[in-house]
Short mmCIF file of C-alpha atoms in Angstrom, two decimals:
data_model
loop_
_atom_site.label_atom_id
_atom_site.label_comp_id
_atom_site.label_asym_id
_atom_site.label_seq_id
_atom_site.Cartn_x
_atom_site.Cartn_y
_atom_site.Cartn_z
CA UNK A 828 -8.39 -53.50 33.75
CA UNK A 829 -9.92 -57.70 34.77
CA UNK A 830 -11.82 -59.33 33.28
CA UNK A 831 -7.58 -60.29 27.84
CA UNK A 832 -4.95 -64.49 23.87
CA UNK A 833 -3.67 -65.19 20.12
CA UNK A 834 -5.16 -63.08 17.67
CA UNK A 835 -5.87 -64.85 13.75
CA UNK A 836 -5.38 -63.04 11.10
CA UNK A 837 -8.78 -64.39 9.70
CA UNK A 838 -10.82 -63.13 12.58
CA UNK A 839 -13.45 -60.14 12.36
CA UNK A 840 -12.96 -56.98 14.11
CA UNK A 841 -14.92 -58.33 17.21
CA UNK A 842 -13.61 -61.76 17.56
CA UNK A 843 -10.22 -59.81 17.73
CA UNK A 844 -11.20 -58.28 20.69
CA UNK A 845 -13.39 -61.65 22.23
CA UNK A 846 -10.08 -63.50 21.56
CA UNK A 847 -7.86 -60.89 23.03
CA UNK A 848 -9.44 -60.56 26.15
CA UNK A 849 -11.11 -64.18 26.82
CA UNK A 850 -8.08 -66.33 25.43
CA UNK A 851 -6.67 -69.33 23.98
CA UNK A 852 -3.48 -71.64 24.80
CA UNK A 853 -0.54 -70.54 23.16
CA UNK A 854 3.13 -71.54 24.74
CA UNK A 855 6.50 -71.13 23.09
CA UNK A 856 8.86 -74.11 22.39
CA UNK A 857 12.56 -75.04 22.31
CA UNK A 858 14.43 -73.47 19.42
CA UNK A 859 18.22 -73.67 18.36
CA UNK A 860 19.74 -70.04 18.06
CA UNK A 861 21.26 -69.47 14.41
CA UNK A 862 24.68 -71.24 15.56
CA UNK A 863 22.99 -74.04 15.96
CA UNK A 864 23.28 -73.58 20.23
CA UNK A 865 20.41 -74.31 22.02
CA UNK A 866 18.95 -71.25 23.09
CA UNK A 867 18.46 -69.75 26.75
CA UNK A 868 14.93 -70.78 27.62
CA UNK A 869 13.29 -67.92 30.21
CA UNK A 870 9.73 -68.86 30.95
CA UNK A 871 7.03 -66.12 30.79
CA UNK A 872 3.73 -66.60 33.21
CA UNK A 873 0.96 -64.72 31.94
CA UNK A 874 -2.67 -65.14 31.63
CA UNK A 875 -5.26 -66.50 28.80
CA UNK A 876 -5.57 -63.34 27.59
CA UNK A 877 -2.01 -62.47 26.37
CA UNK A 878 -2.01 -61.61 22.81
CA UNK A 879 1.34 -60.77 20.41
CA UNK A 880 2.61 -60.24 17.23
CA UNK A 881 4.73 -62.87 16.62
CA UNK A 882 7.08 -61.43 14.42
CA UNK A 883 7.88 -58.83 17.02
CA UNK A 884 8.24 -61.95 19.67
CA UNK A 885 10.97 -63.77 17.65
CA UNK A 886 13.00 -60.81 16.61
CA UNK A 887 13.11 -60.12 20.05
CA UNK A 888 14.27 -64.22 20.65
CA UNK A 889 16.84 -63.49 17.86
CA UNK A 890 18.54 -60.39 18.95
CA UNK A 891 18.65 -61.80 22.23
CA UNK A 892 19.35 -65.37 22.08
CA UNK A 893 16.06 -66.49 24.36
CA UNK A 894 13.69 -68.48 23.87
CA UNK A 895 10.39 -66.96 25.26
CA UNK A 896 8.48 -69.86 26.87
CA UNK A 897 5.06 -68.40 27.21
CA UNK A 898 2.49 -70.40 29.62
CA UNK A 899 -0.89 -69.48 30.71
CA UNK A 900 -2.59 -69.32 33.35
CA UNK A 901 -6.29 -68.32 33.89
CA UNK A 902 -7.10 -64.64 34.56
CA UNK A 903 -5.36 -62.17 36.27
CA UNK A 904 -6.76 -63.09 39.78
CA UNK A 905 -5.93 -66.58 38.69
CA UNK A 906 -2.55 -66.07 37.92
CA UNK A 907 -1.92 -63.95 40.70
CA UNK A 908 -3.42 -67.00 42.93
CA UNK A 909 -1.18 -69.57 41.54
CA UNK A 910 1.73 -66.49 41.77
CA UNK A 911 1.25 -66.69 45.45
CA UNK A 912 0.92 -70.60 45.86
CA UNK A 913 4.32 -71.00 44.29
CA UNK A 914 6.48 -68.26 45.45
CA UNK A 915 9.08 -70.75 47.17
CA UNK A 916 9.07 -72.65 43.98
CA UNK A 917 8.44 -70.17 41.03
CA UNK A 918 6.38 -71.63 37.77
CA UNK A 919 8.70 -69.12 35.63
CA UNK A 920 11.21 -66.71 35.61
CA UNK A 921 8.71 -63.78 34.68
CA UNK A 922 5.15 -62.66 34.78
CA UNK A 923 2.94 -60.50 33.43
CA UNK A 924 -0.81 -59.98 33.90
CA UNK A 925 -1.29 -59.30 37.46
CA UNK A 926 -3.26 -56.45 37.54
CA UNK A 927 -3.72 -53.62 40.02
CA UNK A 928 -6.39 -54.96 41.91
CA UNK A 929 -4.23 -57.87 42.86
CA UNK A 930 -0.35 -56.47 42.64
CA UNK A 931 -0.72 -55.17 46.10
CA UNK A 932 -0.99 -58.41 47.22
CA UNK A 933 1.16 -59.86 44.84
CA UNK A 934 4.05 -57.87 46.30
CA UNK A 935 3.41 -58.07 49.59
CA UNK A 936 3.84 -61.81 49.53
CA UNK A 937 7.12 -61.69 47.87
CA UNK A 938 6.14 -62.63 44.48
CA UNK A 939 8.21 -60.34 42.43
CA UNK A 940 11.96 -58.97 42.92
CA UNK A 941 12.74 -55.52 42.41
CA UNK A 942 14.25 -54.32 39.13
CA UNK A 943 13.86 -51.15 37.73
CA UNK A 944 13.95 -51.73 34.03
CA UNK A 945 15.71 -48.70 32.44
CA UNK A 946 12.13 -47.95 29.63
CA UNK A 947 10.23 -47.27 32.31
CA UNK A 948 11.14 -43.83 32.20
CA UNK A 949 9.48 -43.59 28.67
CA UNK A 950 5.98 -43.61 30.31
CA UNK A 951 5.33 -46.59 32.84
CA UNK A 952 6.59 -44.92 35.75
CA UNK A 953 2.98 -42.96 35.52
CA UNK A 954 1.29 -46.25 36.79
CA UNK A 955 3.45 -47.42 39.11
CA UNK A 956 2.72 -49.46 41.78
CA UNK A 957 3.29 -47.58 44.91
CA UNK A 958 6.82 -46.73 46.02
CA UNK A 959 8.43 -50.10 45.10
CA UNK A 960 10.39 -51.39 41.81
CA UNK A 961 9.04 -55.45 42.30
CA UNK A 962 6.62 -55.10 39.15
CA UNK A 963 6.82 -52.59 35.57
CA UNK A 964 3.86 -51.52 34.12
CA UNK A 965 3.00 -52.78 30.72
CA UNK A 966 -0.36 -51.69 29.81
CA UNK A 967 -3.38 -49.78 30.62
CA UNK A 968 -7.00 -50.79 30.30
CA UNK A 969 -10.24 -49.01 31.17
CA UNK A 970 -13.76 -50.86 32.38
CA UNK A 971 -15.97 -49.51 31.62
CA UNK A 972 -20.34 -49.01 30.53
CA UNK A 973 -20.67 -49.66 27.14
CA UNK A 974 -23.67 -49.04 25.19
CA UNK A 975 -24.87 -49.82 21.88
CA UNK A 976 -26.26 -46.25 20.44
CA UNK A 977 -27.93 -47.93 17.51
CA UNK A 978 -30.67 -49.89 19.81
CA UNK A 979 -31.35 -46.55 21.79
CA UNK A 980 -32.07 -44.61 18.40
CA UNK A 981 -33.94 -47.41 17.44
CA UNK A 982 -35.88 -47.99 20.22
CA UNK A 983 -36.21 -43.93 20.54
CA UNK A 984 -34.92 -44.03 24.87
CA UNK A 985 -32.50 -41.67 25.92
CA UNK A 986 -28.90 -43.63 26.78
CA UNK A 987 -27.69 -43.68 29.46
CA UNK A 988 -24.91 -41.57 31.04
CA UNK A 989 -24.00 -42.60 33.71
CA UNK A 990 -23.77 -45.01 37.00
CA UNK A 991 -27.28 -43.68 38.58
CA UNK A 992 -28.98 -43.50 35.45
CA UNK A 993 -29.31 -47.78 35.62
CA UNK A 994 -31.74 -47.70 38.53
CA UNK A 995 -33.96 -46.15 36.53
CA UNK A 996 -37.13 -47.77 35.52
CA UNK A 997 -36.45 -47.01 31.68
CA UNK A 998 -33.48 -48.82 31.65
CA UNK A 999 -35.18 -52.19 33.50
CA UNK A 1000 -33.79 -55.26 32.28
CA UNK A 1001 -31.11 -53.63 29.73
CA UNK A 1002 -28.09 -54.40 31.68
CA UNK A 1003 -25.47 -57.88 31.96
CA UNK A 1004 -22.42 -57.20 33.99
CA UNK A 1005 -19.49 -60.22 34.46
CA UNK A 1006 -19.61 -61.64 38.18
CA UNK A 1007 -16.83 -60.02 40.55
CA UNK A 1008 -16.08 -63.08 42.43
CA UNK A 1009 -14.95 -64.50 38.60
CA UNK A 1010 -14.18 -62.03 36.24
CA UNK A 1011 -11.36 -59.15 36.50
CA UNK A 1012 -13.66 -56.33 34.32
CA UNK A 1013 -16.50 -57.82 36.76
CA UNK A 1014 -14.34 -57.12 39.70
CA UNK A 1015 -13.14 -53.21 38.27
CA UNK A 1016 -16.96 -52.50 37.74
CA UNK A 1017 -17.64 -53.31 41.75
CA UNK A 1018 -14.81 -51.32 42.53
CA UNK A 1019 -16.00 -48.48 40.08
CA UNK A 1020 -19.40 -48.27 41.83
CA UNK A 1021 -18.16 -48.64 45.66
CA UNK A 1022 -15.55 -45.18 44.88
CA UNK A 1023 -18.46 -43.92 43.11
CA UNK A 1024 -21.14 -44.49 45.43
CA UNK A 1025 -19.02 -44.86 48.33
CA UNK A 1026 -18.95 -47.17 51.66
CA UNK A 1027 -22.00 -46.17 52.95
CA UNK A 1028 -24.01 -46.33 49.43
CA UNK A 1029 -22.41 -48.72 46.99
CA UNK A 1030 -24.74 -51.33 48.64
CA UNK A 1031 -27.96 -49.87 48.38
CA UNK A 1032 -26.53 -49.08 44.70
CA UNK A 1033 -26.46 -52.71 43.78
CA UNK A 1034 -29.80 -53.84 45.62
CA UNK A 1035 -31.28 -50.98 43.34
CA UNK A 1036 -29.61 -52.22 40.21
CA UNK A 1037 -30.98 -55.88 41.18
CA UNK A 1038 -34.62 -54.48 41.54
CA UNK A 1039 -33.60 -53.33 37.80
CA UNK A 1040 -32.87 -56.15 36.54
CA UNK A 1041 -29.24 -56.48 35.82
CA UNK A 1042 -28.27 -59.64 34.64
CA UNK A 1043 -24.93 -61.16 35.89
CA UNK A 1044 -23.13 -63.43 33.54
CA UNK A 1045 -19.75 -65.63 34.99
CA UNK A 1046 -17.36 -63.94 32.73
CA UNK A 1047 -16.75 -60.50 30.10
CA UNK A 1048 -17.08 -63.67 27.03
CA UNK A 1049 -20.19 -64.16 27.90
CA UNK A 1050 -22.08 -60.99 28.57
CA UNK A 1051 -20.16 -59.30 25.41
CA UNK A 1052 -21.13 -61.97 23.03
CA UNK A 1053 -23.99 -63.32 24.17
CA UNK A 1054 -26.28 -60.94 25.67
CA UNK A 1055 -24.94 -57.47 24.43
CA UNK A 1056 -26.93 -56.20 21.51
CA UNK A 1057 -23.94 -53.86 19.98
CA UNK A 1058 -21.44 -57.12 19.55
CA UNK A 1059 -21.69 -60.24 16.45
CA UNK A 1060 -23.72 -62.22 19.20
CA UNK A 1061 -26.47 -59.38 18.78
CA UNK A 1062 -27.98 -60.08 22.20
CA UNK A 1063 -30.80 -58.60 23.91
CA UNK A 1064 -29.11 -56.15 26.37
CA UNK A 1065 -27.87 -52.83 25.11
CA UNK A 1066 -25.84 -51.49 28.10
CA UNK A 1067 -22.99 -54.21 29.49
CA UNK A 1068 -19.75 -53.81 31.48
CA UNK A 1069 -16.48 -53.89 29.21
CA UNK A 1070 -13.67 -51.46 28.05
CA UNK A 1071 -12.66 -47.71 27.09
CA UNK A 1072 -11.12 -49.67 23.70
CA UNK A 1073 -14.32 -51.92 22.54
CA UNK A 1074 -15.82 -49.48 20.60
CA UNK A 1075 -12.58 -49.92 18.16
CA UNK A 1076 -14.00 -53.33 17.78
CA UNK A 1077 -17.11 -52.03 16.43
CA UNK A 1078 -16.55 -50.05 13.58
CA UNK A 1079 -19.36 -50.48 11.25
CA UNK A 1080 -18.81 -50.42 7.25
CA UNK A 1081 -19.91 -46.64 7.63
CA UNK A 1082 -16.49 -46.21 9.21
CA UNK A 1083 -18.45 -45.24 12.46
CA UNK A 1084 -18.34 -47.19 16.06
CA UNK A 1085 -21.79 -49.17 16.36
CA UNK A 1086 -20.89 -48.60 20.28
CA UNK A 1087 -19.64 -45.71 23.13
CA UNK A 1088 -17.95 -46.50 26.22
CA UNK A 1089 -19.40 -44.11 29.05
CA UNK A 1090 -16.06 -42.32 30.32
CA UNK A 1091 -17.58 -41.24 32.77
CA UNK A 1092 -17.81 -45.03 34.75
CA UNK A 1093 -14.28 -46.24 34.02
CA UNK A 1094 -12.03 -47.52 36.45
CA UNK A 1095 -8.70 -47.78 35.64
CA UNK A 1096 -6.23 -51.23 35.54
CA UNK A 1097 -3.07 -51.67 35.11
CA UNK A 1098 -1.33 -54.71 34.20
CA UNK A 1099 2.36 -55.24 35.36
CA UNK A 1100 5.03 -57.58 34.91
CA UNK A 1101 7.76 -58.58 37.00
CA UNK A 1102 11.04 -60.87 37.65
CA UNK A 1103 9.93 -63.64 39.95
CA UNK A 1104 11.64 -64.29 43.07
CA UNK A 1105 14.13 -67.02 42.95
CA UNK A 1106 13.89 -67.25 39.42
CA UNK A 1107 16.03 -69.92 37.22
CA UNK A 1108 17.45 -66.84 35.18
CA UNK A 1109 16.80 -63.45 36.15
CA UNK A 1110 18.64 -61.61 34.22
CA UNK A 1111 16.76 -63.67 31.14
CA UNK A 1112 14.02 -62.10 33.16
CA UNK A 1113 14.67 -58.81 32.93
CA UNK A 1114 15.66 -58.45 29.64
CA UNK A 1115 11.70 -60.01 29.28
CA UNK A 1116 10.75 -57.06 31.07
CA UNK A 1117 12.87 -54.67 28.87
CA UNK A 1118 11.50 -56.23 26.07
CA UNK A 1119 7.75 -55.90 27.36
CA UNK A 1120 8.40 -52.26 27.75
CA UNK A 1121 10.16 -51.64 24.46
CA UNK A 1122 8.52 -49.62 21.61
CA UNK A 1123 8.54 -52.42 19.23
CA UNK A 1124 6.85 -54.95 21.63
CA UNK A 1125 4.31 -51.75 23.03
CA UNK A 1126 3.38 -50.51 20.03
CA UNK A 1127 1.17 -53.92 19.01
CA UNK A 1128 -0.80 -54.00 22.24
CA UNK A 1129 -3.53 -52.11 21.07
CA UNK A 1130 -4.24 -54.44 18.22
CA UNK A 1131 -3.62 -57.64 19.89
CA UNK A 1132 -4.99 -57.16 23.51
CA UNK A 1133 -7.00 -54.18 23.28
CA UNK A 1134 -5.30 -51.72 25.80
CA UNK A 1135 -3.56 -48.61 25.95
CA UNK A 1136 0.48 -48.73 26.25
CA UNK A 1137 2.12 -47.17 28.72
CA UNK A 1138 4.92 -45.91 26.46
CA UNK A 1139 4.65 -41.74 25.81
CA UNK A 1140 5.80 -42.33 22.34
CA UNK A 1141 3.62 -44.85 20.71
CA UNK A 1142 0.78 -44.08 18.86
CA UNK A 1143 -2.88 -45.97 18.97
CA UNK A 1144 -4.28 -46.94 16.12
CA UNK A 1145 -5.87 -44.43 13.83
CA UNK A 1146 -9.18 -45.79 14.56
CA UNK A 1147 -9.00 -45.68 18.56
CA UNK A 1148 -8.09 -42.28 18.14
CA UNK A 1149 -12.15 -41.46 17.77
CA UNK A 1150 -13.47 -45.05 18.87
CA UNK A 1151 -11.72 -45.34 21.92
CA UNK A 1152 -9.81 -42.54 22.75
CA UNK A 1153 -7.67 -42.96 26.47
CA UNK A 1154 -9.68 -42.19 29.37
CA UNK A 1155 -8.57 -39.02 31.11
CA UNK A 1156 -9.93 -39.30 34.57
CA UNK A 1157 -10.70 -42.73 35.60
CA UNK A 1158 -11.53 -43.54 39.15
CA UNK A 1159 -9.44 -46.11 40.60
CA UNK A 1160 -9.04 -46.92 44.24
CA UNK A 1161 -5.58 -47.32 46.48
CA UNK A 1162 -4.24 -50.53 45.71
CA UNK A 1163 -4.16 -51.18 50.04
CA UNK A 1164 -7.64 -50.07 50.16
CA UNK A 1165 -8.64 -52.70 47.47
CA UNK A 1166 -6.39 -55.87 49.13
CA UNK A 1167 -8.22 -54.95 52.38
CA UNK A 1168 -11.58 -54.56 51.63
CA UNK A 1169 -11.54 -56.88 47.83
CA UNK A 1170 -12.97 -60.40 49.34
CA UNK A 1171 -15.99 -58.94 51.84
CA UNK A 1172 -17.17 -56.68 49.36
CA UNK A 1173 -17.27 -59.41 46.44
CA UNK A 1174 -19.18 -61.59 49.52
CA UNK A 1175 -21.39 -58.74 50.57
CA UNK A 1176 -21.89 -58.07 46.68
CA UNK A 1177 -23.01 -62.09 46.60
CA UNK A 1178 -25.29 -61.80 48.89
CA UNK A 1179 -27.21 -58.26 47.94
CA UNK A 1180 -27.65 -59.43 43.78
CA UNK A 1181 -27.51 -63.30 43.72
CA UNK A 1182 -28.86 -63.83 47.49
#
């Protein structure tokens, strides 16, 4: 889905969503369980961007006599990295956050173990990754165009609809996309034009959108807050790369979204989580994943992190239901296709727009 942390109650509509999906520290500590017994302690690698109630977090500890240690780490392709780096000695007993443009690779290294967590049958087994049982999926989040309808009434331009309409002159200078090489939504957007354009045109694509003007920013935080006119930063550029759900962070006092995702350019991520190989306590693992998958711990995602669930029988929030409504037909490309080809087209993509 990317370019996703700890969510205060204080914070405005927007900041919810900059928080959710850029991040902040957060990691559980050492509890006694109500007998006064120290608790089982099952660690839980994730990335900045995890996000939870936590009232639904320690009635979950309760029930089940863990004690979640949560620990950060980067984005998704970061995580993934440091996934990979310590297979032989795992930094936890579960993970969550690697995404599908990475769980290919995650899995072929040996990352995960298989477990096929019995919720999965309410709704993740739609995403699944491939044929195998290493990793569950959790959540579902869409990157895509957004656009901020106000400045095109305003400034009396037609918005646009679409991929090609970008190149055109009108639209010069209007656009800020997140880097590829260091941002996940960044990343999905590249992979949204190359199935859209194809091999032999997703090039040309981007040399045309350079000629344009897009800007690149390193990250989502950035080109959200600080150069997109429809978010609190009030920025300059009216069309920039982020998700399906944003426009549920936009609600104006009206009771109407200030900003529209453009279905018609999302690509779709997954995020998945998975028992570690050679984990201290798998089974403390699993019931993680259970509990990642349950209704009580899916049906907060959309507020917190600002993505779909994959549970059938949770509801989004009355608001996404016209703000940011699920995406019915995103593109998304094999998760092979992506491992093979991921690193020369983020280096061919270098050298076309930032030479």
């Amino acid at each position: 889905m990317s370019g996703r942390s700890h969510r205060a109650a204080t914070l405005t509509a927007t900041s919810m969503l900059v928080a959710a999906l850029a991040g902040c520290s957060l990691i559980g500590g050492g509890s006694d369980d109500s007998d006064g017994e120290a608790a089982r302690s099952v660690v839980l690698v994730t990335h900045d961007s995890f996000a939870y109630d936590e009232s639904v977090v320690a009635d979950f500890e309760a029930a089940s006599g863990i004690d979640l240690d949560i620990r950060q780490s980067g984005d998704a392709g970061e995580l993934t990295n440091s996934l990979i780096l310590s297979k032989d000695n795992p930094i936890g007993d579960v993970a969550f956050g690697v995404d599908s443009t990475f769980a290919s690779r995650a899995i072929d290294e040996g990352v995960f173990e298989e477990y096929r967590s019995p919720a999965v049958e309410e709704g993740a087994d739609r995403y699944r990754a491939g044929d195998t049982d290493a990793v569950s999926a959790v959540d579902v989040g869409d990157v895509c165009l957004n656009i901020d309808t106000g400045w095109f009434a305003e400034n009396d331009i037609e918005p646009p609809a679409g991929f090609d309409d970008l190149v055109d002159e009108q639209y010069r200078d209007l656009t800020v996309v997140p880097d590829p090489a260091t941002s996940s939504p960044g990343l999905a957007f590249l992979l949204a034009t190359i199935e859209h354009r194809g091999e032999e045109g997703w090039a040309d694509y981007w040399a045309d959108l350079r000629d344009n003007g897009v800007k690149v920013t390193g990250g989502w935080t950035e080109a959200y807050t600080q150069d997109f006119s429809g978010s609190s930063g009030a920025g300059p550029r009216p069309i920039v790369v982020s998700y399906a759900s944003s426009p549920a962070a936009e609600i104006g006092e009206d009771g109407e979204p200030r900003t529209e995702a453009l279905l018609e350019t999302c690509y779709r991520q997954v995020e998945y989580a998975g028992v570690l190989a050679g984990a201290a306590d798998p089974e403390g693992a699993r019931e993680v994943v259970d509990f990642l998958l349950s209704a009580e711990f899916q049906s907060q995602v959309a507020e917190y992190m600002y993505v779909y669930p994959v549970r059938e029988d949770v509801e989004l929030p009355e608001s996404w239901e016209q703000a940011a409504p699920l995406p019915e037909d995103s593109a998304a490309l094999p998760a092979a296709e992506v491992d093979a080809g991921r690193e020369d087209w983020v280096e061919q993509w270098r050298t076309i727009v930032l030479g």
